[in-house]
Short mmCIF file of C-alpha atoms and ligand atoms in Angstrom, two decimals:
data_model
loop_
_atom_site.label_atom_id
_atom_site.label_comp_id
_atom_site.label_asym_id
_atom_site.label_seq_id
_atom_site.Cartn_x
_atom_site.Cartn_y
_atom_site.Cartn_z
CA UNK A 7 9.90 34.59 8.86
CA UNK A 8 9.72 33.04 12.34
CA UNK A 9 12.21 30.25 12.91
CA UNK A 10 11.12 27.52 15.35
CA UNK A 11 14.24 25.36 15.64
CA UNK A 12 17.80 25.19 14.34
CA UNK A 13 16.75 22.97 11.39
CA UNK A 14 13.78 25.08 10.45
CA UNK A 15 14.27 28.14 8.29
CA UNK A 16 10.60 29.14 8.03
CA UNK A 17 7.29 28.45 9.68
CA UNK A 18 5.63 25.25 8.50
CA UNK A 19 4.38 25.43 5.82
CA UNK A 20 6.95 27.76 4.30
CA UNK A 21 6.14 30.07 1.36
CA UNK A 22 7.10 27.60 -1.39
CA UNK A 23 5.10 24.78 0.21
CA UNK A 24 2.17 27.18 0.63
CA UNK A 25 2.21 27.82 -3.11
CA UNK A 26 2.24 24.09 -3.86
CA UNK A 27 -0.55 23.45 -1.34
CA UNK A 28 -2.75 25.90 -3.25
CA UNK A 29 -2.10 23.96 -6.43
CA UNK A 30 -2.65 20.66 -4.65
CA UNK A 31 -6.00 21.87 -3.34
CA UNK A 32 -7.06 22.88 -6.80
CA UNK A 33 -6.12 19.64 -8.57
CA UNK A 34 -5.99 16.81 -6.01
CA UNK A 35 -9.14 15.66 -4.20
CA UNK A 36 -9.36 16.28 -0.46
CA UNK A 37 -9.98 12.56 0.14
CA UNK A 38 -6.27 12.01 -0.45
CA UNK A 39 -5.09 12.90 3.05
CA UNK A 40 -1.77 14.52 4.02
CA UNK A 41 0.01 14.62 7.37
CA UNK A 42 2.61 17.38 7.02
CA UNK A 43 1.67 20.56 5.12
CA UNK A 44 4.97 20.73 3.24
CA UNK A 45 6.53 19.44 0.02
CA UNK A 46 9.74 17.47 -0.04
CA UNK A 47 12.91 18.57 -1.84
CA UNK A 48 15.08 15.60 -0.82
CA UNK A 49 15.55 12.93 1.82
CA UNK A 50 18.51 11.01 3.16
CA UNK A 51 18.61 8.32 5.86
CA UNK A 52 16.28 9.68 8.60
CA UNK A 53 16.01 13.27 7.44
CA UNK A 54 13.64 15.00 5.04
CA UNK A 55 14.27 18.48 3.65
CA UNK A 56 11.38 20.46 2.22
CA UNK A 57 11.34 22.93 -0.67
CA UNK A 58 11.74 25.85 1.77
CA UNK A 59 14.95 24.39 3.18
CA UNK A 60 13.43 23.08 6.43
CA UNK A 61 14.81 19.77 7.65
CA UNK A 62 12.65 17.29 9.58
CA UNK A 63 13.51 14.18 11.55
CA UNK A 64 11.45 11.41 10.04
CA UNK A 65 9.46 9.23 12.47
CA UNK A 66 7.09 8.00 9.74
CA UNK A 67 9.42 6.39 7.17
CA UNK A 68 7.10 7.15 4.26
CA UNK A 69 4.34 5.27 6.07
CA UNK A 70 6.64 2.36 6.92
CA UNK A 71 8.13 2.01 3.45
CA UNK A 72 11.73 2.98 4.09
CA UNK A 73 12.79 0.88 7.06
CA UNK A 74 16.31 0.90 5.54
CA UNK A 75 16.29 4.71 5.45
CA UNK A 76 15.76 7.20 2.63
CA UNK A 77 17.80 7.08 -0.57
CA UNK A 78 20.29 4.35 0.36
CA UNK A 79 23.32 4.47 -1.91
CA UNK A 80 23.32 0.70 -2.48
CA UNK A 81 19.70 0.84 -3.59
CA UNK A 82 19.92 3.86 -5.86
CA UNK A 83 23.03 2.32 -7.45
CA UNK A 84 21.27 -1.02 -8.08
CA UNK A 85 18.35 0.90 -9.59
CA UNK A 86 20.66 2.91 -11.84
CA UNK A 87 22.21 -0.29 -13.20
CA UNK A 88 18.75 -1.78 -13.80
CA UNK A 89 17.42 1.39 -15.49
CA UNK A 90 20.23 1.21 -17.99
CA UNK A 91 19.35 -2.39 -18.92
CA UNK A 92 15.56 -2.33 -19.32
CA UNK A 93 12.53 -0.89 -17.51
CA UNK A 94 9.73 -3.34 -18.13
CA UNK A 95 8.71 -6.24 -20.31
CA UNK A 96 5.82 -7.50 -18.12
CA UNK A 97 6.58 -10.85 -16.52
CA UNK A 98 3.66 -12.41 -18.45
CA UNK A 99 5.25 -11.43 -21.76
CA UNK A 100 8.98 -11.79 -21.38
CA UNK A 101 10.39 -13.08 -18.10
CA UNK A 102 13.19 -11.36 -16.20
CA UNK A 103 15.56 -12.72 -13.59
CA UNK A 104 14.94 -10.27 -10.67
CA UNK A 105 11.32 -11.55 -10.30
CA UNK A 106 12.44 -15.15 -9.87
CA UNK A 107 15.46 -14.27 -7.73
CA UNK A 108 13.20 -12.33 -5.38
CA UNK A 109 10.68 -15.20 -5.20
CA UNK A 110 13.60 -17.48 -4.32
CA UNK A 111 14.81 -15.05 -1.63
CA UNK A 112 11.37 -14.62 -0.09
CA UNK A 113 11.01 -18.41 0.13
CA UNK A 114 14.29 -18.42 2.04
CA UNK A 115 13.58 -15.59 4.51
CA UNK A 116 9.92 -16.27 5.35
CA UNK A 117 9.38 -18.79 8.15
CA UNK A 118 8.65 -22.43 7.37
CA UNK A 119 10.91 -25.16 6.07
CA UNK A 120 8.62 -26.25 3.25
CA UNK A 121 8.43 -25.52 -0.49
CA UNK A 122 7.06 -22.03 -1.12
CA UNK A 123 5.99 -19.95 -4.10
CA UNK A 124 5.52 -16.22 -4.49
CA UNK A 125 3.48 -13.88 -6.64
CA UNK A 126 4.55 -10.25 -6.90
CA UNK A 127 2.09 -7.40 -7.21
CA UNK A 128 1.99 -3.60 -6.90
CA UNK A 129 0.75 -2.91 -3.39
CA UNK A 130 -0.20 -4.32 -0.03
CA UNK A 131 -3.88 -4.28 -0.91
CA UNK A 132 -3.29 -6.18 -4.12
CA UNK A 133 -1.23 -8.73 -2.20
CA UNK A 134 -4.09 -9.24 0.29
CA UNK A 135 -6.57 -9.63 -2.59
CA UNK A 136 -4.41 -12.30 -4.14
CA UNK A 137 -3.87 -14.15 -0.87
CA UNK A 138 -7.65 -14.43 -0.51
CA UNK A 139 -8.13 -15.41 -4.16
CA UNK A 140 -5.60 -18.21 -3.86
CA UNK A 141 -7.02 -19.42 -0.53
CA UNK A 142 -10.54 -19.60 -1.94
CA UNK A 143 -9.38 -21.49 -5.01
CA UNK A 144 -7.31 -23.92 -2.95
CA UNK A 145 -9.94 -24.68 -0.30
CA UNK A 146 -12.98 -24.37 -2.61
CA UNK A 147 -14.54 -22.37 0.25
CA UNK A 148 -15.90 -18.83 0.13
CA UNK A 149 -15.75 -17.20 3.57
CA UNK A 150 -12.98 -15.13 5.10
CA UNK A 151 -12.49 -14.15 8.74
CA UNK A 152 -10.90 -10.85 9.61
CA UNK A 153 -10.63 -8.86 12.87
CA UNK A 154 -11.81 -5.69 14.52
CA UNK A 155 -9.23 -2.88 14.23
CA UNK A 156 -7.85 -4.50 11.08
CA UNK A 157 -6.56 -2.56 8.11
CA UNK A 158 -5.84 -4.42 4.90
CA UNK A 159 -6.16 -1.76 2.19
CA UNK A 160 -8.53 0.42 0.19
CA UNK A 161 -9.77 -1.79 -2.66
CA UNK A 162 -13.28 -3.24 -2.42
CA UNK A 163 -12.30 -6.52 -0.75
CA UNK A 164 -9.53 -5.10 1.42
CA UNK A 165 -11.75 -2.19 2.49
CA UNK A 166 -14.36 -4.78 3.45
CA UNK A 167 -11.75 -6.65 5.49
CA UNK A 168 -10.80 -3.36 7.17
CA UNK A 169 -12.49 -2.44 10.41
CA UNK A 170 -12.37 1.33 10.72
CA UNK A 171 -15.45 3.03 9.29
CA UNK A 172 -14.44 6.66 9.11
CA UNK A 173 -12.60 7.32 6.80
CA UNK A 174 -12.00 3.94 5.24
CA UNK A 175 -15.51 2.56 4.67
CA UNK A 176 -18.25 5.04 5.48
CA UNK A 177 -20.25 5.77 2.33
CA UNK A 178 -18.29 3.33 0.18
CA UNK A 179 -20.57 0.30 0.48
CA UNK A 180 -21.93 -2.13 -0.51
CA UNK A 181 -19.02 -4.26 0.57
CA UNK A 182 -17.76 -7.63 -0.62
CA UNK A 183 -19.73 -10.62 0.64
CA UNK A 184 -18.66 -13.52 2.87
CA UNK A 185 -16.40 -11.53 5.20
CA UNK A 186 -16.81 -12.22 8.95
CA UNK A 187 -15.22 -10.30 11.77
CA UNK A 188 -13.83 -11.52 15.11
CA UNK A 189 -12.66 -9.36 18.02
CA UNK A 190 -8.89 -8.69 18.13
CA UNK A 191 -7.07 -9.19 21.43
CA UNK A 192 -6.63 -5.57 22.50
CA UNK A 193 -5.46 -5.71 26.11
CA UNK A 194 -5.94 -2.00 26.82
CA UNK A 195 -9.58 -2.20 25.70
CA UNK A 196 -10.26 -5.91 25.96
CA UNK A 197 -13.53 -6.56 24.11
CA UNK A 198 -14.43 -9.11 26.82
CA UNK A 199 -13.36 -6.93 29.73
CA UNK A 200 -10.53 -9.31 30.65
CA UNK A 201 -7.16 -8.33 32.07
CA UNK A 202 -3.95 -8.71 30.06
CA UNK A 203 -3.35 -12.35 30.96
CA UNK A 204 -6.84 -13.46 29.89
CA UNK A 205 -7.44 -11.14 26.95
CA UNK A 206 -6.15 -13.49 24.23
CA UNK A 207 -7.80 -16.52 25.80
CA UNK A 208 -11.15 -14.73 25.83
CA UNK A 209 -10.86 -13.88 22.11
CA UNK A 210 -9.76 -17.38 21.18
CA UNK A 211 -12.61 -18.89 23.19
CA UNK A 212 -15.01 -16.71 21.26
CA UNK A 213 -14.21 -18.71 18.11
CA UNK A 214 -16.29 -21.57 19.53
CA UNK A 215 -19.55 -19.60 19.58
CA UNK A 216 -18.53 -17.63 16.49
CA UNK A 217 -18.37 -20.89 14.53
CA UNK A 218 -21.94 -21.61 15.67
CA UNK A 219 -23.46 -18.16 15.27
CA UNK A 220 -21.64 -16.50 12.35
CA UNK A 221 -20.01 -18.96 9.99
CA UNK A 222 -19.32 -22.68 9.92
CA UNK A 223 -15.55 -23.40 9.89
CA UNK A 224 -16.07 -25.76 6.93
CA UNK A 225 -17.07 -22.74 4.86
CA UNK A 226 -14.06 -20.66 5.84
CA UNK A 227 -11.29 -20.39 3.25
CA UNK A 228 -8.95 -18.16 5.25
CA UNK A 229 -8.35 -16.20 8.41
CA UNK A 230 -6.32 -13.04 7.80
CA UNK A 231 -4.63 -11.27 10.69
CA UNK A 232 -2.03 -8.59 11.38
CA UNK A 233 0.49 -9.66 14.06
CA UNK A 234 0.41 -6.09 15.39
CA UNK A 235 -2.34 -3.89 13.98
CA UNK A 236 -0.99 -1.09 11.80
CA UNK A 237 -3.55 1.58 10.97
CA UNK A 238 -5.64 0.05 13.78
CA UNK A 239 -3.34 1.62 16.38
CA UNK A 240 -0.32 -0.64 16.93
CA UNK A 241 -2.22 -3.03 19.17
CA UNK A 242 0.17 -5.70 20.39
CA UNK A 243 -1.87 -8.77 21.26
CA UNK A 244 -0.77 -11.03 24.13
CA UNK A 245 1.63 -13.77 22.94
CA UNK A 246 -0.98 -16.57 22.94
CA UNK A 247 -3.22 -14.83 20.41
CA UNK A 248 -1.53 -15.56 17.07
CA UNK A 249 -0.46 -19.14 17.88
CA UNK A 250 -4.06 -19.76 19.02
CA UNK A 251 -5.42 -18.55 15.68
CA UNK A 252 -2.87 -20.66 13.80
CA UNK A 253 -4.00 -23.72 15.78
CA UNK A 254 -7.70 -23.07 15.08
CA UNK A 255 -6.91 -22.70 11.36
CA UNK A 256 -4.99 -25.95 11.30
CA UNK A 257 -7.73 -27.87 13.11
CA UNK A 258 -10.31 -26.66 10.58
CA UNK A 259 -8.43 -26.79 7.28
CA UNK A 260 -8.47 -22.98 7.05
CA UNK A 261 -5.63 -21.11 5.35
CA UNK A 262 -3.78 -19.01 7.95
CA UNK A 263 -2.83 -15.72 6.26
CA UNK A 264 -0.61 -13.28 8.11
CA UNK A 265 -0.55 -9.70 6.84
CA UNK A 266 3.01 -8.46 7.45
CA UNK A 267 2.67 -5.42 5.20
CA UNK A 268 3.40 -3.01 8.06
CA UNK A 269 5.05 -5.34 10.60
CA UNK A 270 7.49 -6.90 8.14
CA UNK A 271 11.07 -6.20 7.19
CA UNK A 272 12.58 -5.58 10.58
CA UNK A 273 9.93 -3.26 11.99
CA UNK A 274 9.38 -5.32 15.15
CA UNK A 275 13.04 -6.29 15.64
CA UNK A 276 12.73 -9.53 13.64
CA UNK A 277 12.53 -9.85 9.88
CA UNK A 278 8.84 -10.68 10.38
CA UNK A 279 6.66 -10.25 13.46
CA UNK A 280 5.59 -13.92 13.37
CA UNK A 281 9.23 -14.82 14.11
CA UNK A 282 8.58 -13.66 17.69
CA UNK A 283 6.10 -16.53 18.06
CA UNK A 284 7.89 -19.16 15.91
CA UNK A 285 4.87 -19.25 13.63
CA UNK A 286 4.82 -20.54 10.07
CA UNK A 287 1.84 -19.01 8.25
CA UNK A 288 0.36 -20.83 5.27
CA UNK A 289 0.53 -17.54 3.39
CA UNK A 290 2.37 -14.34 4.23
CA UNK A 291 1.44 -11.00 2.68
CA UNK A 292 4.16 -8.35 2.37
CA UNK A 293 4.50 -4.80 1.08
CA UNK A 294 5.65 -1.35 2.20
CA UNK A 295 9.34 -1.65 3.25
CA UNK A 296 9.90 -4.67 1.02
CA UNK A 297 11.38 -2.43 -1.71
CA UNK A 298 12.66 0.71 0.05
CA UNK A 299 9.85 2.90 -1.24
CA UNK A 300 9.25 1.40 -4.65
CA UNK A 301 5.80 -0.09 -5.26
CA UNK A 302 5.80 -3.80 -4.54
CA UNK A 303 3.63 -6.34 -2.77
CA UNK A 304 4.32 -10.03 -2.34
CA UNK A 305 2.34 -13.12 -1.48
CA UNK A 306 4.50 -16.00 -0.34
CA UNK A 307 2.90 -19.26 0.69
CA UNK A 308 3.00 -23.02 0.76
CA UNK A 309 3.67 -24.23 -2.77
CA UNK A 310 0.61 -26.49 -2.90
CA UNK A 311 -1.69 -23.58 -1.96
CA UNK A 312 -0.04 -21.00 -4.21
CA UNK A 313 0.02 -23.42 -7.14
CA UNK A 314 -3.71 -24.22 -6.98
CA UNK A 315 -5.08 -21.54 -9.36
CA UNK A 316 -4.64 -22.52 -12.99
CA UNK A 317 -2.31 -20.95 -15.54
CA UNK A 318 -3.36 -17.40 -16.39
CA UNK A 319 -5.39 -16.75 -13.26
CA UNK A 320 -2.85 -14.67 -11.30
CA UNK A 321 -0.83 -11.57 -12.14
CA UNK A 322 -1.04 -8.06 -13.54
CA UNK A 323 0.74 -5.74 -15.95
CA UNK A 324 3.20 -4.12 -13.55
CA UNK A 325 3.25 -6.71 -10.74
CA UNK A 326 6.83 -7.31 -9.62
CA UNK A 327 8.29 -4.74 -11.98
CA UNK A 328 12.06 -5.12 -12.39
CA UNK A 329 13.02 -1.93 -10.53
CA UNK A 330 11.00 -2.91 -7.47
CA UNK A 331 12.46 -6.43 -7.51
CA UNK A 332 16.03 -5.13 -7.72
CA UNK A 333 15.37 -2.70 -4.85
CA UNK A 334 13.81 -5.46 -2.79
CA UNK A 335 16.75 -7.82 -3.29
CA UNK A 336 19.01 -5.03 -2.00
CA UNK A 337 16.74 -4.35 0.98
CA UNK A 338 16.97 -7.98 2.01
CA UNK A 339 20.73 -7.99 1.54
CA UNK A 340 21.06 -4.89 3.75
CA UNK A 341 18.81 -6.34 6.44
CA UNK A 342 20.78 -9.57 6.49
CA UNK A 343 24.04 -7.72 7.03
CA UNK A 344 25.58 -8.08 10.44
CA UNK A 345 24.39 -5.43 12.85
CA UNK A 346 21.26 -4.31 11.01
CA UNK A 347 18.72 -6.20 13.11
CA UNK A 348 20.69 -5.59 16.33
CA UNK A 349 20.50 -1.86 15.67
CA UNK A 350 16.80 -2.11 14.85
CA UNK A 351 16.25 -3.88 18.18
CA UNK A 352 18.24 -1.26 20.08
CA UNK A 353 16.17 1.48 18.43
CA UNK A 354 13.03 -0.37 19.53
CA UNK A 355 14.31 -0.64 23.11
CA UNK A 356 15.16 3.05 23.30
CA UNK A 357 11.77 4.04 21.97
CA UNK A 358 9.80 1.73 24.25
CA UNK A 359 11.78 2.79 27.34
CA UNK A 360 11.10 6.42 26.56
CA UNK A 361 7.41 5.91 25.83
CA UNK A 362 6.93 3.95 29.07
CA UNK A 363 8.68 6.75 30.92
CA UNK A 364 6.36 9.30 29.28
CA UNK A 365 3.38 7.14 30.26
CA UNK A 366 4.49 7.46 33.88
CA UNK A 367 4.79 11.23 33.57
CA UNK A 368 1.82 12.32 31.51
CA UNK A 369 -1.77 11.58 32.48
CA UNK A 370 -2.97 11.90 28.91
CA UNK A 371 -1.02 8.82 27.82
CA UNK A 372 -3.38 5.98 28.65
CA UNK A 373 -1.19 3.26 27.16
CA UNK A 374 2.34 2.99 25.78
CA UNK A 375 2.98 -0.17 23.81
CA UNK A 376 5.23 -1.64 21.17
CA UNK A 377 6.91 -4.62 19.63
CA UNK A 378 10.42 -3.60 18.61
CA UNK A 379 10.38 -0.30 16.77
CA UNK A 380 6.65 -0.60 16.09
CA UNK A 381 5.62 1.53 19.02
CA UNK A 382 2.89 3.98 19.95
CA UNK A 383 1.16 5.94 22.66
CA UNK A 384 -2.60 5.99 23.03
CA UNK A 385 -4.00 9.27 24.31
CA UNK A 386 -7.07 9.43 26.53
CA UNK A 387 -8.93 12.28 28.21
CA UNK A 388 -9.64 10.11 31.22
CA UNK A 389 -7.62 7.13 32.39
CA UNK A 390 -10.66 5.52 34.00
CA UNK A 391 -13.21 5.83 31.20
CA UNK A 392 -10.44 5.70 28.56
CA UNK A 393 -12.27 8.31 26.50
CA UNK A 394 -10.13 8.75 23.38
CA UNK A 395 -8.25 12.06 23.11
CA UNK A 396 -8.51 12.50 19.36
CA UNK A 397 -8.04 16.27 19.14
CA UNK A 398 -5.05 16.09 21.48
CA UNK A 399 -3.43 13.42 19.30
CA UNK A 400 -3.93 15.67 16.26
CA UNK A 401 -2.36 18.53 18.23
CA UNK A 402 0.67 16.39 19.11
CA UNK A 403 1.20 15.57 15.42
CA UNK A 404 0.91 19.27 14.56
CA UNK A 405 3.26 20.44 17.33
CA UNK A 406 5.74 17.83 16.16
CA UNK A 407 5.90 18.93 12.55
CA UNK A 408 5.97 22.57 13.58
CA UNK A 409 9.10 21.68 15.55
CA UNK A 410 10.71 19.55 12.84
CA UNK A 411 9.46 16.02 13.49
CA UNK A 412 7.34 13.96 11.09
CA UNK A 413 5.06 11.55 12.95
CA UNK A 414 1.65 10.01 12.28
CA UNK A 415 -1.52 9.02 14.05
CA UNK A 416 -3.39 5.73 13.94
CA UNK A 417 -6.21 3.86 15.64
CA UNK A 418 -9.93 3.43 15.20
CA UNK A 419 -10.43 6.41 17.54
CA UNK A 420 -7.68 8.51 15.90
CA UNK A 421 -6.05 8.89 19.31
CA UNK A 422 -2.86 6.90 18.80
CA UNK A 423 0.47 8.52 17.95
CA UNK A 424 2.61 5.90 16.24
CA UNK A 425 6.33 5.81 15.67
CA UNK A 426 7.73 4.34 12.48
CA UNK A 427 11.33 5.52 12.55
CA UNK A 428 13.75 4.38 9.87
CA UNK A 429 15.48 1.42 11.52
CA UNK A 430 18.90 2.82 10.69
CA UNK A 431 18.35 6.05 12.62
CA UNK A 432 21.32 7.00 14.78
CA UNK A 433 20.77 7.28 18.50
CA UNK A 434 21.42 11.01 18.71
CA UNK A 435 18.79 11.81 16.10
CA UNK A 436 16.35 9.36 17.64
CA UNK A 437 16.68 11.02 21.05
CA UNK A 438 16.25 14.47 19.51
CA UNK A 439 13.05 13.30 17.80
CA UNK A 440 11.79 11.79 21.05
CA UNK A 441 12.48 15.09 22.81
CA UNK A 442 10.33 16.92 20.26
CA UNK A 443 7.58 14.33 20.75
CA UNK A 444 7.77 14.62 24.53
CA UNK A 445 7.59 18.40 24.36
CA UNK A 446 4.42 18.15 22.26
CA UNK A 447 2.86 15.62 24.65
CA UNK A 448 3.78 17.80 27.64
CA UNK A 449 2.01 20.74 26.00
CA UNK A 450 -1.27 18.86 25.39
CA UNK A 451 -1.05 17.25 28.83
CA UNK A 452 -1.20 20.68 30.50
CA UNK A 453 -4.98 20.64 30.80
CA UNK A 454 -4.82 17.17 32.38
CA UNK A 455 -1.83 17.51 34.68
CA UNK A 456 -3.98 17.97 37.81
CA UNK A 457 -5.79 14.67 37.18
CA UNK A 458 -4.73 11.69 39.23
CA UNK A 459 -3.02 8.86 37.37
CA UNK A 460 -4.97 5.61 37.44
C1 LIG B 16 -1.31 -4.25 7.44
C2 LIG B 16 -1.58 -3.61 6.11
N1 LIG B 16 -2.07 -4.36 5.11
C3 LIG B 16 -2.30 -3.83 3.90
C4 LIG B 16 -2.08 -2.50 3.64
C5 LIG B 16 -2.36 -1.93 2.29
O1 LIG B 16 -1.16 -1.65 1.64
P1 LIG B 16 -1.15 -0.62 0.40
O2 LIG B 16 -1.42 0.74 0.95
O3 LIG B 16 0.24 -0.78 -0.16
O4 LIG B 16 -2.21 -1.08 -0.54
C6 LIG B 16 -1.55 -1.69 4.66
C7 LIG B 16 -1.31 -0.25 4.44
O5 LIG B 16 -1.22 0.55 5.33
C8 LIG B 16 -1.29 -2.26 5.93
O6 LIG B 16 -0.81 -1.53 6.93
#
C-alpha cells in the first residue's frame, strides 16, 4: 500500500475504512455529507487516528465542537464521575444540579451586567428556534430579520433563516413565514459595491429603506446575526456592522439575538466574538464547543425576555442532559484557566499571518481573512471578476486529507477553505498542518500562476 507521509500507513481511504464506507453507503442516506473518506479509531488533542492506523492533524475540530481539543482528561474524568451517579431524569421531571450550575455560569461569562436566564437544549438549531420563540412571545411581534450568507441550522425555521440554497434549502420548501433577509457586510464582495471602509455603513443604511419596503420595524420581534459567518464562509464584517445592528434593534424595540454557535468559546480569541465589540446582546445562542463534543445548545438572555413565556412552554426531553452540562462546566473552567485564551490568540495570529502570506504568493487566493483562530481563504479563478473556484477548493480539501490534514470548506459558493483548529494545538503541529495546506494550495494554483495578481 502506498504511503503518502510519515503519519499515513495506507492510502486514504485505507482498506478498513473502504469496507465501512461500503456499509455506510448501503445504510446511510447520501444527503448526510462527509468530508474525509475514513472512519475514526481514536482522537487526542489535535490528532485523529483512523481504523487503518493513519493519523491526521485536525484543522476541523469536529466542526468546531472541540475547541478544547479531543478527549481531554479533565472532561472524560468528569463524565465518568457523572455516569456513575445517574444518566438522565429529564429536567422537567426531576431537577439536577449541573443544569442550574451551568445556567449560573453562562450568566456570568456572557457579556452584560444584568440578570440573565438560560434554557438548555440539544443543538445549535434548537437553541436558535428557542431564541426566536422567546423573542416573539416577549415582543408580541411575529417577524424576524436574518442575513444573506447566514447559517442557523437545518430545522424548518433555522433552514428558513439560512441563506445558502444548495444544499441547505433547495427542494425543502415551503419555508417558515415572516422571515426577512438583509445583506450582510461582506467586504470582499460588498453587496453595495463599497470599499472596506464603507461596506458596513452601506448595509446599515439599507435598513432605512428595508423598513419601508420589506417589513415595518414595529412588526419585528428579533434580528438574528452571526458575528462572523460560519457555514457562510467566515466573513468578518467591518467593526461598525454589529454595533450598528445592535443600535437599530434598541431604537426599535427589537430583540438583538447573536448566534455564537460557531464563533463562541474562544474561537475568535475571546470567549465570545461580541466581546471584540463590547456588545451586550439581548439573547445569545450557543452550541458546538460549549460541551467539548457532547450535544448541547444554550440560549442565554435578559431575564425579563427569557422569563416571558409561561410555565410549560419551553424545554424538551433531553435538553441540557446531565453529561453535556458536566462537560460544559469543565470546558468553561479550562477556558478560564490562565494561558488558555492567550494561546488561542497566538494560534489565531500564526494562522492569519500564514494565510496573508499565502494570499501574497498564490493568485488563486482572492481573500484571506479571520478573527482570531476563525480564519479562511477564499479561492477565485480570477481576481478581477472574483469568479469562485469551487472545484479547486474541493481539490485543496482532498489533497489535504490525502496528506494527513483534516480541513473543511464553507461559503455560499463552496470556494472557501476554513480553518477550525483545536485552540490547544501546539505550534509545531499547527505549522505542519499549515505546510500541508500550503502544499495543496500551491498544487491547485499551478494553472493560475501565470496570471497577474490584482
Ligand atoms: C452559526 C450557527 N448556528 C447554528 C448552527 C446549527 O447548529 P447545530 O448543527 O448544532 O444544529 C450552526 C451549525 O453549523 C452554526 O454554525
